[in-house]
DNA sequence: TGCGTTATGTTATATAATAACATGTTTGTA
DNA sequence: TACAAACATGTTATTATATAACATAACGCA
C-alpha cells in the first residue's frame, strides 16, 4: 500500500463552497463506477450524497434515519449497509473504526490508505496522505516481514481550528 | 505522544514460554497499579490474565463467557466492560478498533501509542513502537496544526509466519 | 465500629451489524 | 418482444457490541 505525494491541506478545514465540493465528488463517483463497470444506483447515490453533505463521519443508523426522513417509506439496516459496502468496495468512502462511522473519500481514484485526523471537539475527520509517513509504515512492516493488505491510521485529538477557538465538545 | 526506541521483534511471534510471559505481565500490572494508587482486584486480575492467555485479541463477550465458565455464577456485560475500562485507563491493555477486541500491552509502564500489525490468517496482533514512524506521525499532525491525544495504527495483512507456512484463515 | 468511597451485581436498553429469504429491476439475448 | 440470468432492493428476524441506571457489597480509614 503506497500513497501519492500530497500537499497536506484539509479541504474540509478551509472555507469553501461545499455544494460544489459535493457535486464534484458525485461526478467523480460516477466516473469511478463507470470505469469499474459498477452500477451507481439512485440509492447508492443518495447515500453517498448524504455522507458528503455531512462534514462529520456519519453512522449507519443516522444515515438510515436521514434516508427514511427523505423518502416516506421506512428503510431497514441492510439497505443502508449494502449501499455502504458497495461504496467501500469502490473506494468512494472510508469507515472510521474508532467512530463506527463513514466519510467520503477525498481522492477515490488513486490507490491509497485510510488515514485520518479526528477532532474530539468539532467531530471533523480530515483525510491525509503523506509520503514520508507511508514510507515509515512500509519500513516498519518490512522489518517484521509483514505484508500489508489494508491500513487504518486514526489520530484523535484537536484540530487547529478548535485549538484556536476553544471549540465546544461534540453533541 | 512519543514512543521509546524499540527493537522491532515480536514477542508473540517467536517461540517462548508463555506462562512466564503471563506471570511477568501480571507482576508488571501490579506494579503499575501500585504506583498509580489503583486497586488491582481479583476480577480485574482474572480479566487481564485471560486476555494475556490468548494470543489473539479477545472480544468482551468471549471474555464474559470465559469468566462465567470459570466461576459458577453468571457474568453480565457491565462487569467485564468495567474491568476492561479500568485496564485501558491503566494502560495495561489496548483496544483494537478494527476487531472490537482487547489485547495485553507489552510495555505498559512507558507512555506509548497503540500500533498493531494484525494477521488475517492466524489472528495474531503484534504491538510495535518505532521511533521513525512516530516522528512521521508527529510531523504530519504538526503540518495540520493538529494536536494528538491518542492514536491508533492498525496494519492488516499477513504475518511473516503465515506467509511462510500459508497459514489457514481464522475461524 | 461506623462512614465515605470504590467496586461489583443486576436488569434493562441502546447501538451496530448481519443472516436468510422474498421481490423487484436491469441487461443482454433469443 | 419475451425470456432468463444477474444484480439490486425490500423485509423480517437475529446476532454482536456496549452502556444506563440503580442496588448491593467490599474496602480503607478515622
Ligand atoms: Zn480516501
Ligand atoms: Zn475541531
Ligand atoms: Zn502497548
Ligand atoms: Zn499470521
CSV table of C-alpha atoms (C1' of nucleotides) and ligand atoms in Angstrom, one decimal:
chain,number,residue,atom,x,y,z
A,1,UNK,CA,0.0,0.0,0.0
A,2,UNK,CA,1.5,3.3,-1.1
A,3,UNK,CA,0.2,6.8,-1.3
A,4,UNK,CA,0.6,9.6,-3.7
A,5,UNK,CA,2.6,12.7,-2.6
A,6,UNK,CA,0.1,15.2,-1.5
A,7,UNK,CA,0.2,18.7,-0.1
A,8,UNK,CA,-1.3,18.3,3.4
A,9,UNK,CA,-4.1,20.8,3.2
A,10,UNK,CA,-7.5,19.9,4.5
A,11,UNK,CA,-10.4,20.7,2.2
A,12,UNK,CA,-12.9,20.4,5.0
A,13,UNK,CA,-11.0,22.7,7.3
A,14,UNK,CA,-10.8,25.6,5.0
A,15,UNK,CA,-13.7,27.8,3.9
A,16,UNK,CA,-15.2,26.6,0.7
A,17,UNK,CA,-18.4,26.1,-1.3
A,18,UNK,CA,-19.4,22.7,-0.1
A,19,UNK,CA,-22.1,22.3,-2.7
A,20,UNK,CA,-19.5,22.4,-5.4
A,21,UNK,CA,-17.5,20.0,-3.3
A,22,UNK,CA,-20.3,17.6,-3.2
A,23,UNK,CA,-21.3,17.7,-6.8
A,24,UNK,CA,-17.6,17.3,-7.8
A,25,UNK,CA,-17.5,14.2,-5.5
A,26,UNK,CA,-20.6,12.8,-7.1
A,27,UNK,CA,-19.3,13.3,-10.6
A,28,UNK,CA,-16.0,11.6,-9.7
A,29,UNK,CA,-18.0,8.8,-8.1
A,30,UNK,CA,-19.9,8.2,-11.4
A,31,UNK,CA,-16.7,8.1,-13.3
A,32,UNK,CA,-15.2,5.6,-10.8
A,33,UNK,CA,-18.2,3.3,-11.2
A,34,UNK,CA,-18.3,3.7,-14.9
A,35,UNK,CA,-14.7,2.6,-15.1
A,36,UNK,CA,-15.2,-0.3,-12.9
A,37,UNK,CA,-18.4,-1.4,-14.5
A,38,UNK,CA,-20.3,-1.0,-11.3
A,39,UNK,CA,-23.8,0.5,-11.1
A,40,UNK,CA,-24.3,3.8,-9.3
A,41,UNK,CA,-27.9,3.4,-8.5
A,42,UNK,CA,-30.1,6.1,-7.0
A,43,UNK,CA,-30.0,4.6,-3.6
A,44,UNK,CA,-26.2,4.5,-3.6
A,45,UNK,CA,-26.0,8.0,-5.0
A,46,UNK,CA,-28.4,9.2,-2.2
A,47,UNK,CA,-26.3,7.5,0.4
A,48,UNK,CA,-23.0,9.0,-0.9
A,49,UNK,CA,-24.5,12.4,-1.2
A,50,UNK,CA,-25.8,12.3,2.4
A,51,UNK,CA,-22.3,11.2,3.6
A,52,UNK,CA,-20.7,14.1,1.7
A,53,UNK,CA,-23.2,16.6,3.0
A,54,UNK,CA,-22.0,15.9,6.5
A,55,UNK,CA,-18.7,17.3,7.5
A,56,UNK,CA,-18.5,14.7,10.2
A,57,UNK,CA,-18.4,11.0,9.8
A,58,UNK,CA,-21.9,9.6,9.7
A,59,UNK,CA,-23.1,6.4,11.4
A,60,UNK,CA,-25.1,3.8,9.5
A,61,UNK,CA,-28.2,4.3,11.7
A,62,UNK,CA,-28.1,8.1,11.4
A,63,UNK,CA,-27.8,7.6,7.7
A,64,UNK,CA,-30.8,5.3,7.8
A,65,UNK,CA,-32.9,7.8,9.6
A,66,UNK,CA,-32.0,10.5,7.1
A,67,UNK,CA,-32.9,8.2,4.2
A,68,UNK,CA,-36.2,7.4,5.8
A,69,UNK,CA,-37.0,11.0,6.5
A,70,UNK,CA,-36.4,11.8,2.9
A,71,UNK,CA,-38.5,9.0,1.4
A,72,UNK,CA,-41.9,8.3,3.0
A,73,UNK,CA,-41.2,4.6,3.3
A,74,UNK,CA,-39.1,3.1,6.0
A,75,UNK,CA,-35.6,2.0,5.4
A,76,UNK,CA,-34.1,-1.1,7.1
A,77,UNK,CA,-30.4,-1.6,8.1
A,78,UNK,CA,-29.5,-4.0,5.3
A,79,UNK,CA,-30.5,-1.4,2.8
A,80,UNK,CA,-28.0,1.1,4.1
A,81,UNK,CA,-25.3,-1.4,4.9
A,82,UNK,CA,-25.4,-2.8,1.4
A,83,UNK,CA,-25.0,0.7,-0.1
A,84,UNK,CA,-22.2,1.3,2.3
A,85,UNK,CA,-20.5,-1.9,1.4
A,86,UNK,CA,-20.7,-1.0,-2.2
A,87,UNK,CA,-19.3,2.4,-1.7
A,88,UNK,CA,-16.5,1.0,0.4
A,89,UNK,CA,-15.6,-1.6,-2.3
A,90,UNK,CA,-15.5,1.2,-4.9
A,91,UNK,CA,-13.2,3.2,-2.6
A,92,UNK,CA,-15.7,6.1,-2.5
A,93,UNK,CA,-16.0,6.2,1.2
A,94,UNK,CA,-13.9,5.1,4.3
A,95,UNK,CA,-15.0,3.6,7.5
A,96,UNK,CA,-13.6,5.2,10.6
A,97,UNK,CA,-13.2,2.3,13.0
A,98,UNK,CA,-12.9,4.3,16.2
A,99,UNK,CA,-16.2,6.0,15.5
A,100,UNK,CA,-18.2,3.3,13.7
A,101,UNK,CA,-18.9,5.9,11.1
A,102,UNK,CA,-18.4,6.6,7.4
A,103,UNK,CA,-16.9,9.5,5.5
A,104,UNK,CA,-16.4,10.4,1.8
A,105,UNK,CA,-13.0,9.7,0.3
A,106,UNK,CA,-11.4,12.9,-0.9
A,107,UNK,CA,-9.3,11.1,-3.6
A,108,UNK,CA,-11.1,7.9,-4.6
A,109,UNK,CA,-9.5,7.4,-7.9
A,110,UNK,CA,-6.0,6.8,-6.6
A,111,UNK,CA,-5.0,3.8,-4.6
A,112,UNK,CA,-4.3,5.0,-1.1
A,113,UNK,CA,-4.5,4.3,2.6
A,114,UNK,CA,-7.0,5.1,5.3
A,115,UNK,CA,-5.5,7.9,7.4
A,116,UNK,CA,-7.5,10.4,9.4
A,117,UNK,CA,-7.1,13.2,11.9
A,118,UNK,CA,-10.2,13.2,14.1
A,119,UNK,CA,-11.1,16.2,16.2
A,120,UNK,CA,-12.8,15.4,19.5
A,121,UNK,CA,-14.2,18.9,19.8
A,122,UNK,CA,-15.8,19.6,16.4
A,123,UNK,CA,-16.0,16.0,15.2
A,124,UNK,CA,-14.4,16.7,11.9
A,125,UNK,CA,-12.3,13.9,10.2
A,126,UNK,CA,-9.5,15.0,7.9
A,127,UNK,CA,-8.1,12.5,5.5
A,128,UNK,CA,-4.5,12.8,4.8
A,129,UNK,CA,-1.8,11.1,2.7
A,130,UNK,CA,1.8,11.8,3.3
A,131,UNK,CA,4.6,10.0,1.5
A,132,UNK,CA,7.1,10.3,4.4
A,133,UNK,CA,4.6,8.7,6.8
A,134,UNK,CA,3.7,5.9,4.3
A,135,UNK,CA,7.4,5.1,3.8
A,136,UNK,CA,7.8,4.7,7.6
A,137,UNK,CA,4.8,2.5,7.7
A,138,UNK,CA,6.1,0.3,4.9
A,139,UNK,CA,9.5,0.1,6.5
A,140,UNK,CA,8.1,-0.9,9.8
A,141,UNK,CA,6.0,-3.6,8.3
A,142,UNK,CA,9.1,-4.8,6.3
A,143,UNK,CA,11.2,-5.1,9.4
A,144,UNK,CA,8.6,-7.6,10.7
A,145,UNK,CA,8.3,-9.3,7.4
A,146,UNK,CA,4.6,-8.3,7.5
A,147,UNK,CA,2.7,-7.7,4.3
A,148,UNK,CA,0.1,-5.1,4.5
A,149,UNK,CA,-3.3,-5.5,2.8
A,150,UNK,CA,-5.1,-2.6,4.4
A,151,UNK,CA,-4.2,0.0,6.9
A,152,UNK,CA,-6.1,2.3,9.3
A,153,UNK,CA,-4.4,5.3,11.0
A,154,UNK,CA,-6.6,7.3,13.2
A,155,UNK,CA,-5.1,10.2,15.1
A,156,UNK,CA,-7.5,11.5,17.7
A,157,UNK,CA,-7.1,15.0,19.2
A,158,UNK,CA,-7.9,18.6,18.4
A,159,UNK,CA,-7.8,20.3,15.1
A,160,UNK,CA,-6.1,23.6,14.5
A,161,UNK,CA,-9.4,25.5,14.3
A,162,UNK,CA,-10.7,24.1,17.6
A,163,UNK,CA,-7.4,24.8,19.4
A,164,UNK,CA,-7.6,28.4,18.2
A,165,UNK,CA,-11.3,28.9,19.1
A,166,UNK,CA,-11.6,26.5,22.0
A,167,UNK,CA,-14.2,24.6,20.0
A,168,UNK,CA,-17.1,23.1,22.0
A,169,UNK,CA,-17.2,19.4,22.5
A,170,UNK,CA,-19.3,17.4,20.1
A,171,UNK,CA,-23.0,16.7,20.9
B,1,UNK,CA,2.6,11.2,22.1
B,2,UNK,CA,6.1,9.8,21.6
B,3,UNK,CA,7.4,6.2,21.7
B,4,UNK,CA,10.6,4.7,23.1
B,5,UNK,CA,13.0,3.3,20.6
B,6,UNK,CA,12.4,-0.4,20.4
B,7,UNK,CA,13.9,-3.2,18.5
B,8,UNK,CA,11.1,-4.4,16.3
B,9,UNK,CA,10.9,-8.0,17.5
B,10,UNK,CA,7.5,-9.6,18.2
B,11,UNK,CA,7.4,-11.4,21.5
B,12,UNK,CA,4.3,-13.3,20.4
B,13,UNK,CA,5.7,-14.4,17.0
B,14,UNK,CA,8.8,-16.1,18.5
B,15,UNK,CA,8.8,-19.3,20.4
B,16,UNK,CA,8.7,-18.7,24.2
B,17,UNK,CA,7.3,-19.8,27.5
B,18,UNK,CA,4.0,-18.1,27.6
B,19,UNK,CA,3.4,-18.9,31.2
B,20,UNK,CA,6.4,-16.9,32.2
B,21,UNK,CA,5.2,-14.2,29.8
B,22,UNK,CA,1.9,-14.0,31.6
B,23,UNK,CA,3.2,-14.0,35.1
B,24,UNK,CA,5.6,-11.3,34.2
B,25,UNK,CA,2.8,-9.2,32.7
B,26,UNK,CA,0.7,-9.8,35.9
B,27,UNK,CA,3.6,-8.7,38.0
B,28,UNK,CA,4.2,-5.6,36.0
B,29,UNK,CA,0.4,-4.8,36.2
B,30,UNK,CA,0.5,-5.0,39.9
B,31,UNK,CA,3.4,-2.6,39.9
B,32,UNK,CA,1.7,-0.1,37.6
B,33,UNK,CA,-1.4,-0.2,39.8
B,34,UNK,CA,0.6,0.2,42.9
B,35,UNK,CA,2.3,3.2,41.5
B,36,UNK,CA,-0.9,4.9,40.4
B,37,UNK,CA,-2.8,4.0,43.6
B,38,UNK,CA,-5.3,2.0,41.7
B,39,UNK,CA,-6.7,-1.3,43.0
B,40,UNK,CA,-5.9,-4.5,41.1
B,41,UNK,CA,-8.9,-6.5,42.3
B,42,UNK,CA,-9.3,-10.2,41.6
B,43,UNK,CA,-11.8,-9.6,38.9
B,44,UNK,CA,-9.5,-7.2,37.1
B,45,UNK,CA,-6.6,-9.6,37.6
B,46,UNK,CA,-8.7,-12.5,36.2
B,47,UNK,CA,-9.7,-10.4,33.2
B,48,UNK,CA,-6.1,-9.4,32.5
B,49,UNK,CA,-4.9,-12.9,32.8
B,50,UNK,CA,-7.5,-14.3,30.4
B,51,UNK,CA,-6.5,-11.6,27.9
B,52,UNK,CA,-2.9,-12.4,28.2
B,53,UNK,CA,-3.6,-16.2,27.9
B,54,UNK,CA,-5.0,-15.5,24.5
B,55,UNK,CA,-2.5,-14.9,21.7
B,56,UNK,CA,-5.2,-13.2,19.8
B,57,UNK,CA,-7.2,-10.2,20.7
B,58,UNK,CA,-10.2,-11.1,22.8
B,59,UNK,CA,-13.7,-9.7,22.5
B,60,UNK,CA,-15.6,-8.6,25.5
B,61,UNK,CA,-18.4,-11.2,25.2
B,62,UNK,CA,-15.9,-14.0,24.6
B,63,UNK,CA,-14.2,-12.8,27.8
B,64,UNK,CA,-17.5,-12.8,29.5
B,65,UNK,CA,-18.2,-16.4,28.6
B,66,UNK,CA,-14.7,-17.4,29.8
B,67,UNK,CA,-15.3,-15.6,33.1
B,68,UNK,CA,-18.7,-17.3,33.5
B,69,UNK,CA,-17.3,-20.7,32.7
B,70,UNK,CA,-14.7,-20.3,35.4
B,71,UNK,CA,-16.9,-19.1,38.2
B,72,UNK,CA,-20.3,-20.9,38.6
B,73,UNK,CA,-22.2,-17.6,38.7
B,74,UNK,CA,-23.2,-15.7,35.6
B,75,UNK,CA,-21.3,-12.6,34.5
B,76,UNK,CA,-23.1,-9.6,32.9
B,77,UNK,CA,-21.6,-7.3,30.3
B,78,UNK,CA,-21.0,-4.3,32.7
B,79,UNK,CA,-18.8,-6.5,34.9
B,80,UNK,CA,-16.5,-7.2,32.0
B,81,UNK,CA,-16.6,-3.7,30.4
B,82,UNK,CA,-15.8,-2.1,33.7
B,83,UNK,CA,-12.8,-4.3,34.2
B,84,UNK,CA,-11.8,-3.5,30.6
B,85,UNK,CA,-12.2,0.2,31.1
B,86,UNK,CA,-10.0,0.0,34.2
B,87,UNK,CA,-7.3,-1.9,32.4
B,88,UNK,CA,-7.5,0.5,29.5
B,89,UNK,CA,-7.1,3.5,31.8
B,90,UNK,CA,-4.1,1.9,33.5
B,91,UNK,CA,-2.6,1.3,30.1
B,92,UNK,CA,-2.5,-2.4,30.7
B,93,UNK,CA,-4.4,-3.4,27.6
B,94,UNK,CA,-5.2,-1.9,24.2
B,95,UNK,CA,-8.5,-1.9,22.3
B,96,UNK,CA,-8.1,-2.9,18.7
B,97,UNK,CA,-10.8,-0.9,16.9
B,98,UNK,CA,-11.0,-2.9,13.7
B,99,UNK,CA,-11.7,-6.1,15.7
B,100,UNK,CA,-13.7,-4.8,18.6
B,101,UNK,CA,-11.3,-6.7,20.8
B,102,UNK,CA,-8.7,-6.3,23.5
B,103,UNK,CA,-5.1,-7.4,23.9
B,104,UNK,CA,-2.5,-7.0,26.6
B,105,UNK,CA,0.0,-4.2,26.4
B,106,UNK,CA,3.6,-5.4,26.0
B,107,UNK,CA,5.2,-2.4,27.6
B,108,UNK,CA,2.6,-0.7,29.9
B,109,UNK,CA,4.9,1.3,32.0
B,110,UNK,CA,6.1,3.6,29.2
B,111,UNK,CA,3.8,6.1,27.6
B,112,UNK,CA,3.2,5.0,24.1
B,113,UNK,CA,0.9,4.7,21.1
B,114,UNK,CA,-1.5,2.0,20.0
B,115,UNK,CA,0.2,0.4,17.0
B,116,UNK,CA,-0.6,-3.1,15.7
B,117,UNK,CA,0.2,-5.5,12.9
B,118,UNK,CA,-2.8,-7.7,12.6
B,119,UNK,CA,-2.7,-11.0,10.7
B,120,UNK,CA,-5.8,-12.0,8.9
B,121,UNK,CA,-4.7,-15.6,8.7
B,122,UNK,CA,-3.7,-16.5,12.2
B,123,UNK,CA,-5.4,-13.6,14.0
B,124,UNK,CA,-2.3,-12.6,15.9
B,125,UNK,CA,-1.9,-8.9,16.8
B,126,UNK,CA,1.7,-7.7,17.2
B,127,UNK,CA,2.2,-4.4,19.0
B,128,UNK,CA,5.1,-2.3,17.8
B,129,UNK,CA,6.7,1.0,18.5
B,130,UNK,CA,9.1,2.6,16.1
B,131,UNK,CA,10.7,6.0,16.6
B,132,UNK,CA,11.0,6.8,12.9
B,133,UNK,CA,7.3,6.1,12.4
B,134,UNK,CA,6.3,8.1,15.4
B,135,UNK,CA,8.3,11.0,14.1
B,136,UNK,CA,6.5,10.9,10.8
B,137,UNK,CA,3.2,10.8,12.6
B,138,UNK,CA,4.1,13.8,14.7
B,139,UNK,CA,5.3,15.7,11.7
B,140,UNK,CA,2.2,15.0,9.8
B,141,UNK,CA,0.0,16.2,12.7
B,142,UNK,CA,2.2,19.3,13.1
B,143,UNK,CA,1.7,20.2,9.4
B,144,UNK,CA,-2.0,20.4,10.0
B,145,UNK,CA,-1.6,22.1,13.4
B,146,UNK,CA,-3.3,19.1,14.9
B,147,UNK,CA,-2.6,18.1,18.4
B,148,UNK,CA,-2.7,14.3,19.1
B,149,UNK,CA,-4.3,13.0,22.3
B,150,UNK,CA,-4.4,9.4,21.2
B,151,UNK,CA,-3.6,7.3,18.2
B,152,UNK,CA,-4.5,4.1,16.6
B,153,UNK,CA,-2.5,2.5,13.8
B,154,UNK,CA,-3.7,-0.9,12.6
B,155,UNK,CA,-2.0,-2.6,9.7
B,156,UNK,CA,-4.0,-5.5,8.5
B,157,UNK,CA,-2.3,-8.2,6.4
B,158,UNK,CA,-0.3,-11.3,6.8
B,159,UNK,CA,2.5,-12.0,9.3
B,160,UNK,CA,5.8,-13.4,8.3
B,161,UNK,CA,5.0,-16.8,9.8
B,162,UNK,CA,1.7,-17.2,7.8
B,163,UNK,CA,3.4,-16.0,4.6
B,164,UNK,CA,5.9,-18.8,5.0
B,165,UNK,CA,3.5,-21.5,6.0
B,166,UNK,CA,0.4,-20.4,4.1
B,167,UNK,CA,-1.4,-20.2,7.4
B,168,UNK,CA,-5.1,-21.0,7.4
B,169,UNK,CA,-7.6,-18.3,7.7
B,170,UNK,CA,-9.0,-17.6,11.1
B,171,UNK,CA,-12.1,-19.4,12.3
C,1,DT,C1',-17.2,0.2,64.7
C,2,DG,C1',-19.1,3.5,61.5
C,3,DC,C1',-18.8,6.2,57.4
C,4,DG,C1',-17.5,7.6,52.8
C,5,DT,C1',-15.5,5.7,48.7
C,6,DT,C1',-14.9,2.3,45.4
C,7,DA,C1',-16.1,-2.0,43.2
C,8,DT,C1',-19.4,-5.3,41.8
C,9,DG,C1',-24.1,-7.2,40.9
C,10,DT,C1',-28.4,-6.8,38.3
C,11,DT,C1',-31.8,-5.5,35.0
C,12,DA,C1',-32.9,-3.2,31.1
C,13,DT,C1',-31.8,-0.9,27.0
C,14,DA,C1',-29.1,1.3,23.3
C,15,DT,C1',-26.3,0.9,19.3
C,16,DA,C1',-24.2,-1.5,15.3
C,17,DA,C1',-24.2,-5.2,12.0
C,18,DT,C1',-25.7,-9.4,9.6
C,19,DA,C1',-28.5,-13.7,8.1
C,20,DA,C1',-32.0,-15.5,5.3
C,21,DC,C1',-35.3,-15.2,2.1
C,22,DA,C1',-38.7,-12.6,-1.0
C,23,DT,C1',-39.4,-9.3,-4.5
C,24,DG,C1',-38.2,-6.1,-7.9
C,25,DT,C1',-35.0,-4.2,-11.9
C,26,DT,C1',-31.7,-4.2,-15.3
C,27,DT,C1',-29.3,-6.1,-19.2
C,28,DG,C1',-28.4,-8.8,-22.7
C,29,DT,C1',-30.1,-12.2,-25.9
C,30,DA,C1',-33.0,-15.5,-28.4
D,1,DT,C1',-40.9,-8.6,-27.7
D,2,DA,C1',-40.2,-12.3,-24.5
D,3,DC,C1',-37.2,-14.5,-21.6
D,4,DA,C1',-33.6,-15.7,-18.4
D,5,DA,C1',-29.6,-14.5,-15.6
D,6,DA,C1',-27.6,-11.3,-12.8
D,7,DC,C1',-28.0,-7.8,-9.9
D,8,DA,C1',-30.3,-4.7,-6.6
D,9,DT,C1',-33.6,-3.8,-3.0
D,10,DG,C1',-37.2,-5.0,0.4
D,11,DT,C1',-38.5,-7.5,4.6
D,12,DT,C1',-38.2,-9.9,8.9
D,13,DA,C1',-35.6,-11.6,12.4
D,14,DT,C1',-31.5,-12.2,14.9
D,15,DT,C1',-26.7,-11.5,16.5
D,16,DA,C1',-23.0,-8.7,18.3
D,17,DT,C1',-21.2,-4.9,20.9
D,18,DA,C1',-21.8,-1.5,24.5
D,19,DT,C1',-24.0,1.5,28.1
D,20,DA,C1',-27.6,3.4,31.6
D,21,DA,C1',-29.4,3.2,36.0
D,22,DC,C1',-29.9,1.6,40.3
D,23,DA,C1',-28.9,-1.9,44.2
D,24,DT,C1',-25.6,-4.3,47.0
D,25,DA,C1',-21.1,-5.5,48.6
D,26,DA,C1',-16.3,-4.7,49.9
D,27,DC,C1',-12.6,-1.8,51.2
D,28,DG,C1',-9.9,1.7,53.7
D,29,DC,C1',-9.6,4.9,57.0
D,30,DA,C1',-11.0,7.7,61.2
E,1,LIG,ZN1,-9.5,8.2,0.8
E,2,LIG,ZN1,-12.1,20.6,15.7
E,3,LIG,ZN1,1.1,-1.0,24.5
E,4,LIG,ZN1,-0.3,-14.9,10.8
